[in-house]
mmCIF file of C-alpha atoms in Angstrom:
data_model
loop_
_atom_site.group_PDB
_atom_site.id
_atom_site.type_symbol
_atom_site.label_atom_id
_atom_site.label_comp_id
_atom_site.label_asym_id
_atom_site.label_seq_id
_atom_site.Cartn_x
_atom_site.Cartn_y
_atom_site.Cartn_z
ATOM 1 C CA UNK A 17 16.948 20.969 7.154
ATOM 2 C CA UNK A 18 16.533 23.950 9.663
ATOM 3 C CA UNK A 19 16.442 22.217 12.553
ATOM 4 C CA UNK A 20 20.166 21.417 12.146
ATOM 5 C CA UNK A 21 23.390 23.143 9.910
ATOM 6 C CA UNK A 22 25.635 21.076 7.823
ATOM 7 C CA UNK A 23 29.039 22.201 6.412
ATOM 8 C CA UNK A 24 28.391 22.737 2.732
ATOM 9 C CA UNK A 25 30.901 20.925 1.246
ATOM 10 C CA UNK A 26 33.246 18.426 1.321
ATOM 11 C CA UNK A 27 36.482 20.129 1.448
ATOM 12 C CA UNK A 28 40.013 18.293 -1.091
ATOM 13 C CA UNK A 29 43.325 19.155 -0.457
ATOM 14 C CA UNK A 30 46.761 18.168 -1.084
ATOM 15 C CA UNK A 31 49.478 18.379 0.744
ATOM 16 C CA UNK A 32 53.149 16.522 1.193
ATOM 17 C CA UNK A 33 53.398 13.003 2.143
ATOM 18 C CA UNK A 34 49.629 12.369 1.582
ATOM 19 C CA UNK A 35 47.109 12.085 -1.091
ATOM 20 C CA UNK A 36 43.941 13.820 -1.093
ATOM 21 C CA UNK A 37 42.701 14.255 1.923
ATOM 22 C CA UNK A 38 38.981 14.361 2.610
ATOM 23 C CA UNK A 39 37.927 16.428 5.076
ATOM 24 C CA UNK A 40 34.528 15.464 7.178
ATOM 25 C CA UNK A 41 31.029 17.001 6.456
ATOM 26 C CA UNK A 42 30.066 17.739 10.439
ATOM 27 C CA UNK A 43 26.391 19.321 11.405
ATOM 28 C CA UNK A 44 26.644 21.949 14.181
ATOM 29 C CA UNK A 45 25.223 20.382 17.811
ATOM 30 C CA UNK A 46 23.795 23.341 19.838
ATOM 31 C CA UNK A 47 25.331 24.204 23.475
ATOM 32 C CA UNK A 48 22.769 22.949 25.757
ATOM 33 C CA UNK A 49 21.749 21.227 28.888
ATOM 34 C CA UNK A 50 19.843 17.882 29.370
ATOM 35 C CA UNK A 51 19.131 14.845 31.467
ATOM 36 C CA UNK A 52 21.844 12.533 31.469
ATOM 37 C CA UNK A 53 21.510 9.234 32.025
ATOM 38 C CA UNK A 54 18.507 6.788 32.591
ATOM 39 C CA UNK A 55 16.615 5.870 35.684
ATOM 40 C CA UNK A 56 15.421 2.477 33.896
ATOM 41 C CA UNK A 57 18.777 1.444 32.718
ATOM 42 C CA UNK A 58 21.870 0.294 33.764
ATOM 43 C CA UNK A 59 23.650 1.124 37.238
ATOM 44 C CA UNK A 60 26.407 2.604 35.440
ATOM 45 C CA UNK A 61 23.949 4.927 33.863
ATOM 46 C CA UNK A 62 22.494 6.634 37.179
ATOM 47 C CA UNK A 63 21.978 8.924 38.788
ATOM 48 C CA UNK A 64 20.383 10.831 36.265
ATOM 49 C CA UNK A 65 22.081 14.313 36.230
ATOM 50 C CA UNK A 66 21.734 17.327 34.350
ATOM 51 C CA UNK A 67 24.690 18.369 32.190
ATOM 52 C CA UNK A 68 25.534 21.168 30.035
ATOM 53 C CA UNK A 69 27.724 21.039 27.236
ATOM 54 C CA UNK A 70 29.027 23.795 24.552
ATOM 55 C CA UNK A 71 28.489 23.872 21.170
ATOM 56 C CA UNK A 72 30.587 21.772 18.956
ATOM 57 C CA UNK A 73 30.606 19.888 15.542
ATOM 58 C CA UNK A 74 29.835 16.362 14.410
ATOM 59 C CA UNK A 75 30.508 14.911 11.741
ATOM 60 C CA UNK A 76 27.491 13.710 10.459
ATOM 61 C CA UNK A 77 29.394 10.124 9.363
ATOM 62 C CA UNK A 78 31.481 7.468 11.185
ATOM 63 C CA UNK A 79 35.120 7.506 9.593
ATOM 64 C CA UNK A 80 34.958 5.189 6.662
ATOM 65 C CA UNK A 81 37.318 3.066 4.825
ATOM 66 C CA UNK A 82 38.149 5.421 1.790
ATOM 67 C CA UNK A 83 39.064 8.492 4.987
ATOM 68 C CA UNK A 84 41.478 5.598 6.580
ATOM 69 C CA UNK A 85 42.948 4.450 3.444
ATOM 70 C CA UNK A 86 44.320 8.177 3.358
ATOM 71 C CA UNK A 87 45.170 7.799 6.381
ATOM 72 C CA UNK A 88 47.070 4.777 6.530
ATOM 73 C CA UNK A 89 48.757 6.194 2.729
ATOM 74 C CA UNK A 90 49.870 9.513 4.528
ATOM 75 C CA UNK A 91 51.544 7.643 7.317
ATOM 76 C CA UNK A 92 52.401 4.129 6.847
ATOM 77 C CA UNK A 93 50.073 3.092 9.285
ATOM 78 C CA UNK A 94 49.299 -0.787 9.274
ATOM 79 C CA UNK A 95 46.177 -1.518 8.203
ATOM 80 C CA UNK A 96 43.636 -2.728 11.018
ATOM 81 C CA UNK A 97 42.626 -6.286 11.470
ATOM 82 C CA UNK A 98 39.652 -7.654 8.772
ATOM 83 C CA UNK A 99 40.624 -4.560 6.083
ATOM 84 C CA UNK A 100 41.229 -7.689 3.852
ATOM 85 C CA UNK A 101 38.029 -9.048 4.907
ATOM 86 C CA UNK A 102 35.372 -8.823 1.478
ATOM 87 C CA UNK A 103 32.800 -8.178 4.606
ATOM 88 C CA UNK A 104 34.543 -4.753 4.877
ATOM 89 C CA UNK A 105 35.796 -3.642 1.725
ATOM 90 C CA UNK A 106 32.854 -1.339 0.718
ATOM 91 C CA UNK A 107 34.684 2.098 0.615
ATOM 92 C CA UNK A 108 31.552 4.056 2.154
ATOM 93 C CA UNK A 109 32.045 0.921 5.190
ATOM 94 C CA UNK A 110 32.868 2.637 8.912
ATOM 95 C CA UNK A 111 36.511 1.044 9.249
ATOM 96 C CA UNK A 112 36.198 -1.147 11.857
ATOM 97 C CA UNK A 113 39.077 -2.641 14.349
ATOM 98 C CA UNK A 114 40.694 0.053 15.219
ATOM 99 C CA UNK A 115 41.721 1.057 18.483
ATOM 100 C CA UNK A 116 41.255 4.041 20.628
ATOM 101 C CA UNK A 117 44.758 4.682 20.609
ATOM 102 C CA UNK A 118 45.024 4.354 16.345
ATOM 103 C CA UNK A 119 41.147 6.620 16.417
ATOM 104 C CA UNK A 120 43.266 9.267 18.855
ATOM 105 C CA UNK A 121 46.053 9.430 16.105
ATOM 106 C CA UNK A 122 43.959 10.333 13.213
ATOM 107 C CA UNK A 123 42.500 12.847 14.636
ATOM 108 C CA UNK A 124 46.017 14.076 15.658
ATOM 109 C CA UNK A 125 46.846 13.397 12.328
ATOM 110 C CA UNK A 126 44.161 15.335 10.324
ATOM 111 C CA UNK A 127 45.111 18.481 13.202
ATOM 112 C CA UNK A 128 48.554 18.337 12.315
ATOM 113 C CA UNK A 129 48.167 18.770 8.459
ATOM 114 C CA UNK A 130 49.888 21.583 6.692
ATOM 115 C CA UNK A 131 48.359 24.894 6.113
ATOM 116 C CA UNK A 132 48.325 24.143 2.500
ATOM 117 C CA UNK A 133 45.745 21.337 3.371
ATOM 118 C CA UNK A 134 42.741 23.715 4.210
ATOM 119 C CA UNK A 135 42.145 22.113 7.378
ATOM 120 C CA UNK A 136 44.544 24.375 10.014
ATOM 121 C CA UNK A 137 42.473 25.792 12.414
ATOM 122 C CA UNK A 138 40.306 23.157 12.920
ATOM 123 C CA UNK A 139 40.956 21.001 16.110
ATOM 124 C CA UNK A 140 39.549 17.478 15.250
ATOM 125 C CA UNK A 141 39.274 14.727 18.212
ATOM 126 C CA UNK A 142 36.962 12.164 20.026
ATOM 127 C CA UNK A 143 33.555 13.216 21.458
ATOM 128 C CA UNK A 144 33.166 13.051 25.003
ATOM 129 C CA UNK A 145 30.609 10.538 26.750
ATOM 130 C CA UNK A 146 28.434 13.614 27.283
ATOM 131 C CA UNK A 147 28.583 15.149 23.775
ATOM 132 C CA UNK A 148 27.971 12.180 22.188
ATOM 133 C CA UNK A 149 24.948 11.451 24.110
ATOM 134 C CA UNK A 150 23.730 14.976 23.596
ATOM 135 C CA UNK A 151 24.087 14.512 19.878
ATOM 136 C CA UNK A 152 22.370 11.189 19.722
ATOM 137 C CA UNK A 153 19.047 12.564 21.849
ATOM 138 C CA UNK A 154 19.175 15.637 19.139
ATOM 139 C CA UNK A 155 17.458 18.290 21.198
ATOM 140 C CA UNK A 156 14.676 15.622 22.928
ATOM 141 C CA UNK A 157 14.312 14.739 26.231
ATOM 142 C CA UNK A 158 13.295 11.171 27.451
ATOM 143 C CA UNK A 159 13.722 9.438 24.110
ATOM 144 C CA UNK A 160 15.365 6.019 24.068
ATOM 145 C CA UNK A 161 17.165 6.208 21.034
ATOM 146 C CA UNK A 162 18.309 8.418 18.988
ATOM 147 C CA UNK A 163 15.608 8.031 16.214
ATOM 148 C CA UNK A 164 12.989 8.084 18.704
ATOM 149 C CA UNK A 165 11.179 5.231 20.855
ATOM 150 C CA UNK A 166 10.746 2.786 18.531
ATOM 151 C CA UNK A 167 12.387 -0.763 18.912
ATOM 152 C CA UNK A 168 15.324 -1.674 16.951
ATOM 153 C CA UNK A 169 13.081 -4.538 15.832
ATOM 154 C CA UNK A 170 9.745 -2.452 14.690
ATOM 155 C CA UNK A 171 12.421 -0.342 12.441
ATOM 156 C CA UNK A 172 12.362 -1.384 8.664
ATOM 157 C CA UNK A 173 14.543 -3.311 7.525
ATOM 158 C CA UNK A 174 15.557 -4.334 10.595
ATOM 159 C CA UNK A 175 17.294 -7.814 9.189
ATOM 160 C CA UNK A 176 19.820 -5.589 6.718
ATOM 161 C CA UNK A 177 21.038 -3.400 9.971
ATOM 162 C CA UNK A 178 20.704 -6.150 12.845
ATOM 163 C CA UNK A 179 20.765 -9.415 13.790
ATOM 164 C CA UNK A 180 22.587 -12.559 13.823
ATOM 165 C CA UNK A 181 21.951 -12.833 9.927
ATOM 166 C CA UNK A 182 24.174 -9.440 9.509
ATOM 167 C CA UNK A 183 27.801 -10.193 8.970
ATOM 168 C CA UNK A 184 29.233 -6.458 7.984
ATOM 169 C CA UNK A 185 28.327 -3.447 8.788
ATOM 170 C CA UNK A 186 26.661 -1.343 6.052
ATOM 171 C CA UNK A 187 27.422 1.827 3.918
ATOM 172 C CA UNK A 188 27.287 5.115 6.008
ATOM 173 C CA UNK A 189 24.303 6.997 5.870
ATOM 174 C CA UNK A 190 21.874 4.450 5.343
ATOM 175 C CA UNK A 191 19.148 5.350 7.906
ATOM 176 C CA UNK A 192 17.436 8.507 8.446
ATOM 177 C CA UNK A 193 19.708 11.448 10.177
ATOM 178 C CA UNK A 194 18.404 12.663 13.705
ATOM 179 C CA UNK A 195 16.981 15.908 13.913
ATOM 180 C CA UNK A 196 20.826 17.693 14.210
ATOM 181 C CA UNK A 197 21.290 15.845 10.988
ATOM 182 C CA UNK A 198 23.833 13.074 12.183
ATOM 183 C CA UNK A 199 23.403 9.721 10.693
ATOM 184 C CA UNK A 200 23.812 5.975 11.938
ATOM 185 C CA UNK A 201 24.078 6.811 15.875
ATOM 186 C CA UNK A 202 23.251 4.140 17.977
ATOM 187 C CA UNK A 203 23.271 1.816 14.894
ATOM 188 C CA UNK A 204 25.998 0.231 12.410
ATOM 189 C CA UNK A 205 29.570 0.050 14.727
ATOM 190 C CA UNK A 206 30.443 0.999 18.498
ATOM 191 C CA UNK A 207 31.658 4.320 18.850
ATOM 192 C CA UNK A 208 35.134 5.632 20.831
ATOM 193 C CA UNK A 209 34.843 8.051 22.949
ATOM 194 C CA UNK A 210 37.513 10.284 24.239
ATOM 195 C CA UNK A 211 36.361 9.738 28.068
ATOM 196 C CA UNK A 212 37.720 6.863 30.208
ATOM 197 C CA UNK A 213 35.084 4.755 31.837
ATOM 198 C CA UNK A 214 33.992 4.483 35.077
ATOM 199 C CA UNK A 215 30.639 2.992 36.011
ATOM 200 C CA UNK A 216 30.512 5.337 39.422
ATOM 201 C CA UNK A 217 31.741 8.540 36.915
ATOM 202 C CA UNK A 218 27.821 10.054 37.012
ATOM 203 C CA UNK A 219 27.853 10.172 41.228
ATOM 204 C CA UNK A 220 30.422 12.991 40.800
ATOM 205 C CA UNK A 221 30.307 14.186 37.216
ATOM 206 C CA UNK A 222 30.607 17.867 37.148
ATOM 207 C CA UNK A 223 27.397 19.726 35.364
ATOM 208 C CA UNK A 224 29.363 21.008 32.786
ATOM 209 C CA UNK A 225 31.173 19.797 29.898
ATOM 210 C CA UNK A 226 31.770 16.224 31.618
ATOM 211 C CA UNK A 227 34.573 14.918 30.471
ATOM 212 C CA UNK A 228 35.367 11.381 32.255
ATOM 213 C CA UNK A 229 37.659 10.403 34.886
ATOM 214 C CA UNK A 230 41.362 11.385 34.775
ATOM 215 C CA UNK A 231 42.525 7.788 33.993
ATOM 216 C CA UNK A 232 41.113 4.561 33.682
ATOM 217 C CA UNK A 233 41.726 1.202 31.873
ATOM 218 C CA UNK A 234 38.989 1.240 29.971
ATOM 219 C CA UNK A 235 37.661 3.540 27.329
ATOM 220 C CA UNK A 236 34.259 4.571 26.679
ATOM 221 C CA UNK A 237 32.544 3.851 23.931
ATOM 222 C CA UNK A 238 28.872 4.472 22.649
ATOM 223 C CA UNK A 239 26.235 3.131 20.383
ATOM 224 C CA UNK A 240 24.826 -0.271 19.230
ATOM 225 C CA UNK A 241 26.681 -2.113 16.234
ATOM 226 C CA UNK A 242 25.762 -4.518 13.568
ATOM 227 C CA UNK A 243 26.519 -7.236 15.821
ATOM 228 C CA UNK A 244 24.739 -5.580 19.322
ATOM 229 C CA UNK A 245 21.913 -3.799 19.196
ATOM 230 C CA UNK A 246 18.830 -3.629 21.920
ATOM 231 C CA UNK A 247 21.666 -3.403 24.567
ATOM 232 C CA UNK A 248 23.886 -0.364 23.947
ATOM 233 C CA UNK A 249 21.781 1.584 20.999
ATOM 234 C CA UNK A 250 19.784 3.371 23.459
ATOM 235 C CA UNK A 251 20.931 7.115 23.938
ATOM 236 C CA UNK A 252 21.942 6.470 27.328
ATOM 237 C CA UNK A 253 23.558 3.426 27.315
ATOM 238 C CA UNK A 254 27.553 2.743 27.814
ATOM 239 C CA UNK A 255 29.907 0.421 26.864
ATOM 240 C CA UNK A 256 33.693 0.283 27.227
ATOM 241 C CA UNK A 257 36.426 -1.946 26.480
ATOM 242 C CA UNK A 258 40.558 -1.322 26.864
ATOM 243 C CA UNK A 259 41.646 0.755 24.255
ATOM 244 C CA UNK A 260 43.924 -1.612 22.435
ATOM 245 C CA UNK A 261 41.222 -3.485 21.860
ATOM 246 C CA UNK A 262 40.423 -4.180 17.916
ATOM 247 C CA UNK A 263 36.637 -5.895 17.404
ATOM 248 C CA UNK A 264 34.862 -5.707 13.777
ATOM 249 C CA UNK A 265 31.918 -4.103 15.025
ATOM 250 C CA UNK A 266 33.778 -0.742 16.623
ATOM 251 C CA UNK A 267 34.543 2.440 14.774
ATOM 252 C CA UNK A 268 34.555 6.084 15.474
ATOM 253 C CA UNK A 269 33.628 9.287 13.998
ATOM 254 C CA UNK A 270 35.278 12.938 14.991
ATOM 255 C CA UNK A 271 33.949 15.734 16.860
ATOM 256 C CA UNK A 272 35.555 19.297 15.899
ATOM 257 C CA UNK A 273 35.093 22.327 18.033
ATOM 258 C CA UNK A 274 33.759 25.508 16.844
ATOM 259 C CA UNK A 275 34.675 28.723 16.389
ATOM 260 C CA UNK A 276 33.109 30.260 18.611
ATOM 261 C CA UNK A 277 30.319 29.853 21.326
ATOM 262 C CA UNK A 278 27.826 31.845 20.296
ATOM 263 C CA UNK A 279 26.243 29.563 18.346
ATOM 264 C CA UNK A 280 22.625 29.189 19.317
ATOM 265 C CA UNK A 281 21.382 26.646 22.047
ATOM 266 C CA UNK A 282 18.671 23.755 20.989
ATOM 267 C CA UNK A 283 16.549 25.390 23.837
ATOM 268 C CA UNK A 284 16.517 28.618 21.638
#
């Protein structure tokens, strides 16, 4: 557990208008700089380029169903397509079908709780293309995924995560965390990203903290899902669809930033 830092506890609070409100264990990703990118992959993933990003937080989970159900109590939010489905009931699940624009608004939400909730201060929102991909590699260079270079299929038991056998995805924290102690990247649902997409972004990405075009029509996302996995699980790999988009294989899980920059770097 020293290689990465995990908030101790998962913080309860009450406040008006909402239940309990649950707020998300997130492992600290040292600032650092690393290859972006892959020279064997996709266009949209060259050139390769060296980027630095700051320190932030993870959380160490994709948002699940029970963390939405507050949600969607605190706010009257509509529930998202398939939450009826029995393939997606499980209340450890990553919700799935919901947009970038509905992912945007909880983190909005959980920023604009009271100070009564325990959680002021904190300034929750989608990782950028760059910080997720710096999370997923956790500290190693030239890995293709984010547990390493083993093949999706060699992993056991491939047939529960993958495959056209898998109809759901499973339970959160399932598979082994990466060395910064993040679990399921690369694996289980998609992942939103704050960044829009452009394939041509990496020609003229600037070398530190990257954070996407100024608009777009597409959003980035990151990871491989239940449903796609050899494709986009790799650590460099992107994917993006428009952001009203609602599939049952994309989710998203919240970056926070920290207090304060000195935290160390992974090249430390």
């Amino acid at each position: 557990m020293d290689s990465f830092s995990i908030t101790p506890k998962t913080e309860r609070a009450r406040g008006p208008g909402f239940s309990f409100v649950i707020e998300p264990i997130c492992a600290l990703i040292p600032a650092g700089e690393f290859e972006m990118g892959s020279a064997s992959g996709r266009d949209d993933e060259q050139p390769v380029h060296r980027v630095w990003v700051d320190s932030f937080e993870m959380a160490v989970f994709q948002v699940r169903n029970r963390d939405w159900a507050v949600f969607m109590e605190a706010t009257a939010h509509p529930a998202p397509p398939f939450w009826n489905d029995s393939n997606f009931q499980d209340p450890d699940q990553p919700v799935v079908a919901v947009n970038w624009i509905e992912a945007a608004k909880y983190c909005e939400w959980l920023n604009a709780l009271p100070p009564q909730s325990g959680l002021l201060g904190r300034r929750y929102r989608l990782p950028t293309e760059a910080e997720w991909e710096l999370a997923a590699r956790g500290g190693r260079e030239g890995e293709l995924y984010p547990w390493g270079n083993e093949a999706p299929e060699a992993r056991p038991p491939y047939l529960e995560r993958w495959g056209g056998a898998v109809s759901r995805p499973l339970p959160v924290g399932k598979s082994e965390p990466n060395p910064f102690g993040v679990f399921d990247l690369g694996e289980n649902v998609h992942e939103w990203c704050a960044d829009w997409y452009d394939k041509a972004y990496y020609a003229r990405s600037p070398a530190r903290n990257p954070r996407g075009p100024a608009m777009g029509t597409r959003r980035a996302s990151r990871g491989g899902s239940w449903r796609h996995h050899i494709r986009v699980s790799r650590c460099a790999a992107r994917s993006s669809i428009p952001p009203t988009f609602q599939y049952a294989d994309y989710g998203f899980r919240v970056v926070r930033d920290v207090q304060s920059q000195d935290a160390p770097s992974f090249r430390d």
